[in-house]
Amino acid sequence: MRALDLDFMLGLVPIILGYLPLTMFMAAVGMICALILGALLAVERVARIPVLDQAVVVFISFFRGTPLLVQLFLFYFGLPSLMPFMSGLTGVQATIIGLTLHFSAYMAESIRAAIQGVDRSQWEASEAVGMTRIQMMRRIILPQAARVAAPTLMNYFIDMIKSTSLAFTLGVTEMMGATQKEASSSFLFFESFIVVALVYWVLVEALSFVQRRLETNLNKAFTR
């Protein structure tokens, strides 16, 4: 049994961290877009607009029921063959689109549950003072739902960061892609993958700490 090459592992850390901004960029843009789309889908699921509601149900079912990797391949390799205008799609763009659509389907259900969890008296009080449906959602319902949904949405962001590791299958050199290249050139596969695993672990733990602080701050107004 050979000893671990610690010098290689230490030297690999700054190489992997050099691709951290790209990983965070894909996750952050994907999160923002998924949150916006997920909120719109959730509001529609609550409103149940005819025809549109059936389309949204199919959308959510498809993106929750198929693997993210398959969806990434579909956007990057499949659709350009049917739609030539998508042939210029880069691996980063395909990854962001895949993350957005995949996680928006999950966020939509979480936000919908949070909206429906708002006490009925809040809806009735909003209607009593003459608020329109849009005003009610924007000023009363969504702010309260956001507090309930925030921990789950933060968990999705953490999952999204880990899911960016699939981008290397589209030729994107992010943290996982850089690790794969270093492992292939050095044949030190165990050292390479244990280092990137530790980097992801530390990153997730840091975000989990932020999540706990966020939950504490959001719940301050509701604790006695």
PDB file of C-alpha atoms in Angstrom:
ATOM      1  CA  MET A   1       0.000   0.000   0.000  1.00  0.00           C
ATOM      2  CA  ARG A   2       1.537   3.287  -1.104  1.00  0.00           C
ATOM      3  CA  ALA A   3       1.552   6.437   1.003  1.00  0.00           C
ATOM      4  CA  LEU A   4      -0.519   9.465   0.052  1.00  0.00           C
ATOM      5  CA  ASP A   5       1.320  12.121  -1.925  1.00  0.00           C
ATOM      6  CA  LEU A   6       0.710  15.013   0.447  1.00  0.00           C
ATOM      7  CA  ASP A   7       2.802  17.463  -1.575  1.00  0.00           C
ATOM      8  CA  PHE A   8       0.610  16.795  -4.614  1.00  0.00           C
ATOM      9  CA  MET A   9      -2.541  17.223  -2.540  1.00  0.00           C
ATOM     10  CA  LEU A  10      -1.388  20.540  -1.087  1.00  0.00           C
ATOM     11  CA  GLY A  11      -0.389  21.780  -4.524  1.00  0.00           C
ATOM     12  CA  LEU A  12      -3.762  20.783  -5.950  1.00  0.00           C
ATOM     13  CA  VAL A  13      -5.749  22.926  -3.506  1.00  0.00           C
ATOM     14  CA  PRO A  14      -4.913  26.327  -5.093  1.00  0.00           C
ATOM     15  CA  ILE A  15      -5.516  24.862  -8.561  1.00  0.00           C
ATOM     16  CA  ILE A  16      -9.015  23.731  -7.591  1.00  0.00           C
ATOM     17  CA  LEU A  17      -9.780  26.989  -5.766  1.00  0.00           C
ATOM     18  CA  GLY A  18      -8.822  28.865  -8.918  1.00  0.00           C
ATOM     19  CA  TYR A  19     -11.994  27.483 -10.496  1.00  0.00           C
ATOM     20  CA  LEU A  20     -14.195  28.244  -7.483  1.00  0.00           C
ATOM     21  CA  PRO A  21     -15.417  31.581  -8.969  1.00  0.00           C
ATOM     22  CA  LEU A  22     -16.756  29.774 -12.053  1.00  0.00           C
ATOM     23  CA  THR A  23     -18.490  27.176  -9.879  1.00  0.00           C
ATOM     24  CA  MET A  24     -20.064  29.878  -7.710  1.00  0.00           C
ATOM     25  CA  PHE A  25     -21.024  31.929 -10.782  1.00  0.00           C
ATOM     26  CA  MET A  26     -22.936  29.031 -12.340  1.00  0.00           C
ATOM     27  CA  ALA A  27     -24.622  28.221  -9.029  1.00  0.00           C
ATOM     28  CA  ALA A  28     -25.500  31.852  -8.221  1.00  0.00           C
ATOM     29  CA  VAL A  29     -26.946  32.656 -11.656  1.00  0.00           C
ATOM     30  CA  GLY A  30     -28.784  29.338 -11.685  1.00  0.00           C
ATOM     31  CA  MET A  31     -30.168  30.030  -8.204  1.00  0.00           C
ATOM     32  CA  ILE A  32     -31.425  33.511  -9.064  1.00  0.00           C
ATOM     33  CA  CYS A  33     -33.090  32.348 -12.286  1.00  0.00           C
ATOM     34  CA  ALA A  34     -34.513  29.215 -10.635  1.00  0.00           C
ATOM     35  CA  LEU A  35     -35.888  31.260  -7.736  1.00  0.00           C
ATOM     36  CA  ILE A  36     -37.662  33.686 -10.056  1.00  0.00           C
ATOM     37  CA  LEU A  37     -39.055  30.916 -12.259  1.00  0.00           C
ATOM     38  CA  GLY A  38     -39.948  28.757  -9.244  1.00  0.00           C
ATOM     39  CA  ALA A  39     -41.866  31.635  -7.626  1.00  0.00           C
ATOM     40  CA  LEU A  40     -43.819  32.261 -10.837  1.00  0.00           C
ATOM     41  CA  LEU A  41     -44.639  28.572 -11.156  1.00  0.00           C
ATOM     42  CA  ALA A  42     -45.678  28.399  -7.508  1.00  0.00           C
ATOM     43  CA  VAL A  43     -48.005  31.389  -7.828  1.00  0.00           C
ATOM     44  CA  GLU A  44     -49.568  29.808 -10.896  1.00  0.00           C
ATOM     45  CA  ARG A  45     -50.042  26.516  -9.053  1.00  0.00           C
ATOM     46  CA  VAL A  46     -51.891  28.398  -6.321  1.00  0.00           C
ATOM     47  CA  ALA A  47     -53.963  30.425  -8.804  1.00  0.00           C
ATOM     48  CA  ARG A  48     -54.609  27.349 -11.017  1.00  0.00           C
ATOM     49  CA  ILE A  49     -55.065  29.198 -14.302  1.00  0.00           C
ATOM     50  CA  PRO A  50     -56.817  26.842 -16.767  1.00  0.00           C
ATOM     51  CA  VAL A  51     -54.606  25.219 -19.443  1.00  0.00           C
ATOM     52  CA  LEU A  52     -51.501  26.953 -18.085  1.00  0.00           C
ATOM     53  CA  ASP A  53     -51.831  24.946 -14.884  1.00  0.00           C
ATOM     54  CA  GLN A  54     -51.728  21.658 -16.790  1.00  0.00           C
ATOM     55  CA  ALA A  55     -48.596  22.800 -18.652  1.00  0.00           C
ATOM     56  CA  VAL A  56     -46.919  23.755 -15.371  1.00  0.00           C
ATOM     57  CA  VAL A  57     -47.782  20.377 -13.834  1.00  0.00           C
ATOM     58  CA  VAL A  58     -46.142  18.601 -16.790  1.00  0.00           C
ATOM     59  CA  PHE A  59     -43.083  20.884 -16.558  1.00  0.00           C
ATOM     60  CA  ILE A  60     -42.616  20.196 -12.855  1.00  0.00           C
ATOM     61  CA  SER A  61     -43.202  16.477 -13.299  1.00  0.00           C
ATOM     62  CA  PHE A  62     -40.630  16.218 -16.118  1.00  0.00           C
ATOM     63  CA  PHE A  63     -37.830  18.135 -14.434  1.00  0.00           C
ATOM     64  CA  ARG A  64     -38.372  16.417 -11.096  1.00  0.00           C
ATOM     65  CA  GLY A  65     -38.726  13.001 -12.683  1.00  0.00           C
ATOM     66  CA  THR A  66     -35.601  12.940 -14.864  1.00  0.00           C
ATOM     67  CA  PRO A  67     -31.920  13.060 -13.814  1.00  0.00           C
ATOM     68  CA  LEU A  68     -30.115  16.379 -14.034  1.00  0.00           C
ATOM     69  CA  LEU A  69     -27.317  14.775 -16.066  1.00  0.00           C
ATOM     70  CA  VAL A  70     -29.820  13.646 -18.715  1.00  0.00           C
ATOM     71  CA  GLN A  71     -31.261  17.157 -18.838  1.00  0.00           C
ATOM     72  CA  LEU A  72     -27.806  18.693 -19.300  1.00  0.00           C
ATOM     73  CA  PHE A  73     -27.062  16.315 -22.181  1.00  0.00           C
ATOM     74  CA  LEU A  74     -30.465  17.108 -23.664  1.00  0.00           C
ATOM     75  CA  PHE A  75     -29.779  20.858 -23.685  1.00  0.00           C
ATOM     76  CA  TYR A  76     -26.146  20.645 -24.804  1.00  0.00           C
ATOM     77  CA  PHE A  77     -26.138  17.735 -27.253  1.00  0.00           C
ATOM     78  CA  GLY A  78     -29.790  17.073 -28.086  1.00  0.00           C
ATOM     79  CA  LEU A  79     -31.565  20.360 -28.720  1.00  0.00           C
ATOM     80  CA  PRO A  80     -28.883  21.892 -31.008  1.00  0.00           C
ATOM     81  CA  SER A  81     -29.439  19.015 -33.444  1.00  0.00           C
ATOM     82  CA  LEU A  82     -33.129  20.001 -33.701  1.00  0.00           C
ATOM     83  CA  MET A  83     -32.715  23.750 -33.265  1.00  0.00           C
ATOM     84  CA  PRO A  84     -29.664  25.053 -35.170  1.00  0.00           C
ATOM     85  CA  PHE A  85     -29.859  28.452 -33.443  1.00  0.00           C
ATOM     86  CA  MET A  86     -28.842  26.678 -30.210  1.00  0.00           C
ATOM     87  CA  SER A  87     -25.660  25.271 -31.739  1.00  0.00           C
ATOM     88  CA  GLY A  88     -23.643  28.122 -30.250  1.00  0.00           C
ATOM     89  CA  LEU A  89     -24.681  27.185 -26.714  1.00  0.00           C
ATOM     90  CA  THR A  90     -21.625  26.871 -24.464  1.00  0.00           C
ATOM     91  CA  GLY A  91     -21.175  24.314 -21.717  1.00  0.00           C
ATOM     92  CA  VAL A  92     -21.517  27.018 -19.055  1.00  0.00           C
ATOM     93  CA  GLN A  93     -24.742  28.317 -20.586  1.00  0.00           C
ATOM     94  CA  ALA A  94     -26.176  24.804 -20.901  1.00  0.00           C
ATOM     95  CA  THR A  95     -25.269  24.096 -17.280  1.00  0.00           C
ATOM     96  CA  ILE A  96     -26.982  27.261 -16.050  1.00  0.00           C
ATOM     97  CA  ILE A  97     -30.105  26.474 -18.103  1.00  0.00           C
ATOM     98  CA  GLY A  98     -30.159  22.916 -16.775  1.00  0.00           C
ATOM     99  CA  LEU A  99     -29.702  24.025 -13.161  1.00  0.00           C
ATOM    100  CA  THR A 100     -32.365  26.703 -13.549  1.00  0.00           C
ATOM    101  CA  LEU A 101     -35.050  24.445 -14.975  1.00  0.00           C
ATOM    102  CA  HIS A 102     -34.223  21.441 -12.797  1.00  0.00           C
ATOM    103  CA  PHE A 103     -34.202  23.255  -9.476  1.00  0.00           C
ATOM    104  CA  SER A 104     -37.061  25.631 -10.326  1.00  0.00           C
ATOM    105  CA  ALA A 105     -39.338  22.583 -10.460  1.00  0.00           C
ATOM    106  CA  TYR A 106     -38.385  21.662  -6.886  1.00  0.00           C
ATOM    107  CA  MET A 107     -38.501  25.257  -5.670  1.00  0.00           C
ATOM    108  CA  ALA A 108     -41.955  25.728  -7.148  1.00  0.00           C
ATOM    109  CA  GLU A 109     -43.386  22.979  -4.981  1.00  0.00           C
ATOM    110  CA  SER A 110     -41.618  24.261  -1.856  1.00  0.00           C
ATOM    111  CA  ILE A 111     -42.795  27.839  -2.432  1.00  0.00           C
ATOM    112  CA  ARG A 112     -46.318  26.642  -3.251  1.00  0.00           C
ATOM    113  CA  ALA A 113     -46.470  24.740   0.035  1.00  0.00           C
ATOM    114  CA  ALA A 114     -45.168  27.794   1.901  1.00  0.00           C
ATOM    115  CA  ILE A 115     -47.777  30.046   0.264  1.00  0.00           C
ATOM    116  CA  GLN A 116     -50.591  27.670   1.099  1.00  0.00           C
ATOM    117  CA  GLY A 117     -49.241  27.421   4.639  1.00  0.00           C
ATOM    118  CA  VAL A 118     -49.890  31.111   5.298  1.00  0.00           C
ATOM    119  CA  ASP A 119     -52.799  31.431   7.698  1.00  0.00           C
ATOM    120  CA  ARG A 120     -56.117  31.897   5.942  1.00  0.00           C
ATOM    121  CA  SER A 121     -56.885  34.936   8.071  1.00  0.00           C
ATOM    122  CA  GLN A 122     -54.048  36.773   6.305  1.00  0.00           C
ATOM    123  CA  TRP A 123     -55.732  36.206   2.947  1.00  0.00           C
ATOM    124  CA  GLU A 124     -59.111  37.303   4.299  1.00  0.00           C
ATOM    125  CA  ALA A 125     -57.684  40.414   5.963  1.00  0.00           C
ATOM    126  CA  SER A 126     -55.947  41.421   2.735  1.00  0.00           C
ATOM    127  CA  GLU A 127     -59.172  41.059   0.789  1.00  0.00           C
ATOM    128  CA  ALA A 128     -61.070  42.977   3.467  1.00  0.00           C
ATOM    129  CA  VAL A 129     -58.895  46.087   3.039  1.00  0.00           C
ATOM    130  CA  GLY A 130     -59.408  46.007  -0.718  1.00  0.00           C
ATOM    131  CA  MET A 131     -56.069  44.668  -1.906  1.00  0.00           C
ATOM    132  CA  THR A 132     -55.854  43.225  -5.381  1.00  0.00           C
ATOM    133  CA  ARG A 133     -54.576  39.686  -5.854  1.00  0.00           C
ATOM    134  CA  ILE A 134     -51.172  40.962  -6.945  1.00  0.00           C
ATOM    135  CA  GLN A 135     -50.895  43.398  -4.014  1.00  0.00           C
ATOM    136  CA  MET A 136     -51.899  40.649  -1.607  1.00  0.00           C
ATOM    137  CA  MET A 137     -49.211  38.315  -2.915  1.00  0.00           C
ATOM    138  CA  ARG A 138     -46.486  40.954  -3.048  1.00  0.00           C
ATOM    139  CA  ARG A 139     -47.112  42.683   0.293  1.00  0.00           C
ATOM    140  CA  ILE A 140     -48.597  40.025   2.566  1.00  0.00           C
ATOM    141  CA  ILE A 141     -48.429  36.420   1.390  1.00  0.00           C
ATOM    142  CA  LEU A 142     -45.027  36.080  -0.313  1.00  0.00           C
ATOM    143  CA  PRO A 143     -43.033  37.802   2.485  1.00  0.00           C
ATOM    144  CA  GLN A 144     -44.499  35.381   5.034  1.00  0.00           C
ATOM    145  CA  ALA A 145     -44.045  32.416   2.711  1.00  0.00           C
ATOM    146  CA  ALA A 146     -40.427  33.419   2.109  1.00  0.00           C
ATOM    147  CA  ARG A 147     -39.592  32.965   5.789  1.00  0.00           C
ATOM    148  CA  VAL A 148     -40.988  29.438   5.736  1.00  0.00           C
ATOM    149  CA  ALA A 149     -39.391  28.480   2.424  1.00  0.00           C
ATOM    150  CA  ALA A 150     -35.967  30.093   3.047  1.00  0.00           C
ATOM    151  CA  PRO A 151     -34.274  27.082   4.735  1.00  0.00           C
ATOM    152  CA  THR A 152     -35.412  24.721   1.990  1.00  0.00           C
ATOM    153  CA  LEU A 153     -34.355  27.145  -0.740  1.00  0.00           C
ATOM    154  CA  MET A 154     -30.931  27.469   0.868  1.00  0.00           C
ATOM    155  CA  ASN A 155     -30.644  23.692   0.812  1.00  0.00           C
ATOM    156  CA  TYR A 156     -31.396  23.780  -2.914  1.00  0.00           C
ATOM    157  CA  PHE A 157     -28.615  26.321  -3.399  1.00  0.00           C
ATOM    158  CA  ILE A 158     -26.199  23.998  -1.626  1.00  0.00           C
ATOM    159  CA  ASP A 159     -27.363  21.113  -3.819  1.00  0.00           C
ATOM    160  CA  MET A 160     -26.949  23.347  -6.859  1.00  0.00           C
ATOM    161  CA  ILE A 161     -23.325  24.068  -5.979  1.00  0.00           C
ATOM    162  CA  LYS A 162     -22.638  20.349  -5.748  1.00  0.00           C
ATOM    163  CA  SER A 163     -24.531  19.746  -8.982  1.00  0.00           C
ATOM    164  CA  THR A 164     -22.221  22.112 -10.876  1.00  0.00           C
ATOM    165  CA  SER A 165     -19.713  19.252 -10.714  1.00  0.00           C
ATOM    166  CA  LEU A 166     -21.678  17.684 -13.588  1.00  0.00           C
ATOM    167  CA  ALA A 167     -20.635  20.566 -15.840  1.00  0.00           C
ATOM    168  CA  PHE A 168     -17.340  18.827 -16.576  1.00  0.00           C
ATOM    169  CA  THR A 169     -19.315  16.265 -18.608  1.00  0.00           C
ATOM    170  CA  LEU A 170     -20.093  19.141 -21.006  1.00  0.00           C
ATOM    171  CA  GLY A 171     -16.441  20.108 -21.288  1.00  0.00           C
ATOM    172  CA  VAL A 172     -16.558  22.871 -18.678  1.00  0.00           C
ATOM    173  CA  THR A 173     -13.398  23.167 -16.614  1.00  0.00           C
ATOM    174  CA  GLU A 174     -14.718  24.014 -13.161  1.00  0.00           C
ATOM    175  CA  MET A 175     -13.530  22.504  -9.875  1.00  0.00           C
ATOM    176  CA  MET A 176     -14.436  18.940 -10.802  1.00  0.00           C
ATOM    177  CA  GLY A 177     -13.193  19.341 -14.356  1.00  0.00           C
ATOM    178  CA  ALA A 178      -9.847  20.692 -13.158  1.00  0.00           C
ATOM    179  CA  THR A 179      -9.552  17.807 -10.699  1.00  0.00           C
ATOM    180  CA  GLN A 180     -10.270  15.267 -13.422  1.00  0.00           C
ATOM    181  CA  LYS A 181      -7.519  16.733 -15.605  1.00  0.00           C
ATOM    182  CA  GLU A 182      -4.975  16.756 -12.782  1.00  0.00           C
ATOM    183  CA  ALA A 183      -5.887  13.186 -11.828  1.00  0.00           C
ATOM    184  CA  SER A 184      -5.555  11.952 -15.402  1.00  0.00           C
ATOM    185  CA  SER A 185      -2.158  13.572 -15.902  1.00  0.00           C
ATOM    186  CA  SER A 186      -0.699  12.433 -12.574  1.00  0.00           C
ATOM    187  CA  PHE A 187      -2.567   9.105 -12.126  1.00  0.00           C
ATOM    188  CA  LEU A 188      -3.069  10.134  -8.487  1.00  0.00           C
ATOM    189  CA  PHE A 189      -6.814   9.648  -8.612  1.00  0.00           C
ATOM    190  CA  PHE A 190      -7.443   9.071  -4.921  1.00  0.00           C
ATOM    191  CA  GLU A 191      -5.472  12.125  -3.826  1.00  0.00           C
ATOM    192  CA  SER A 192      -7.153  14.287  -6.454  1.00  0.00           C
ATOM    193  CA  PHE A 193     -10.709  13.307  -5.647  1.00  0.00           C
ATOM    194  CA  ILE A 194     -10.257  13.391  -1.880  1.00  0.00           C
ATOM    195  CA  VAL A 195      -8.964  16.965  -2.184  1.00  0.00           C
ATOM    196  CA  VAL A 196     -11.912  18.146  -4.276  1.00  0.00           C
ATOM    197  CA  ALA A 197     -14.287  16.320  -1.915  1.00  0.00           C
ATOM    198  CA  LEU A 198     -12.788  18.207   1.035  1.00  0.00           C
ATOM    199  CA  VAL A 199     -13.080  21.522  -0.827  1.00  0.00           C
ATOM    200  CA  TYR A 200     -16.770  20.902  -1.510  1.00  0.00           C
ATOM    201  CA  TRP A 201     -17.248  19.805   2.099  1.00  0.00           C
ATOM    202  CA  VAL A 202     -15.706  22.974   3.534  1.00  0.00           C
ATOM    203  CA  LEU A 203     -17.729  25.109   1.116  1.00  0.00           C
ATOM    204  CA  VAL A 204     -20.980  23.388   2.052  1.00  0.00           C
ATOM    205  CA  GLU A 205     -20.254  23.660   5.772  1.00  0.00           C
ATOM    206  CA  ALA A 206     -19.618  27.388   5.375  1.00  0.00           C
ATOM    207  CA  LEU A 207     -22.929  27.817   3.577  1.00  0.00           C
ATOM    208  CA  SER A 208     -24.696  25.669   6.173  1.00  0.00           C
ATOM    209  CA  PHE A 209     -23.414  28.069   8.841  1.00  0.00           C
ATOM    210  CA  VAL A 210     -24.824  31.005   6.876  1.00  0.00           C
ATOM    211  CA  GLN A 211     -28.101  29.100   6.550  1.00  0.00           C
ATOM    212  CA  ARG A 212     -28.361  28.602  10.314  1.00  0.00           C
ATOM    213  CA  ARG A 213     -27.698  32.300  10.941  1.00  0.00           C
ATOM    214  CA  LEU A 214     -30.301  33.233   8.336  1.00  0.00           C
ATOM    215  CA  GLU A 215     -32.907  30.985   9.959  1.00  0.00           C
ATOM    216  CA  THR A 216     -32.158  32.524  13.355  1.00  0.00           C
ATOM    217  CA  ASN A 217     -32.554  36.076  12.046  1.00  0.00           C
ATOM    218  CA  LEU A 218     -35.756  35.263  10.168  1.00  0.00           C
ATOM    219  CA  ASN A 219     -37.313  33.639  13.235  1.00  0.00           C
ATOM    220  CA  LYS A 220     -36.430  36.453  15.663  1.00  0.00           C
ATOM    221  CA  ALA A 221     -39.614  38.346  14.925  1.00  0.00           C
ATOM    222  CA  PHE A 222     -41.672  35.222  15.640  1.00  0.00           C
ATOM    223  CA  THR A 223     -40.045  34.154  18.895  1.00  0.00           C
ATOM    224  CA  ARG A 224     -41.258  35.317  22.274  1.00  0.00           C
TER     225      ARG A 224
END
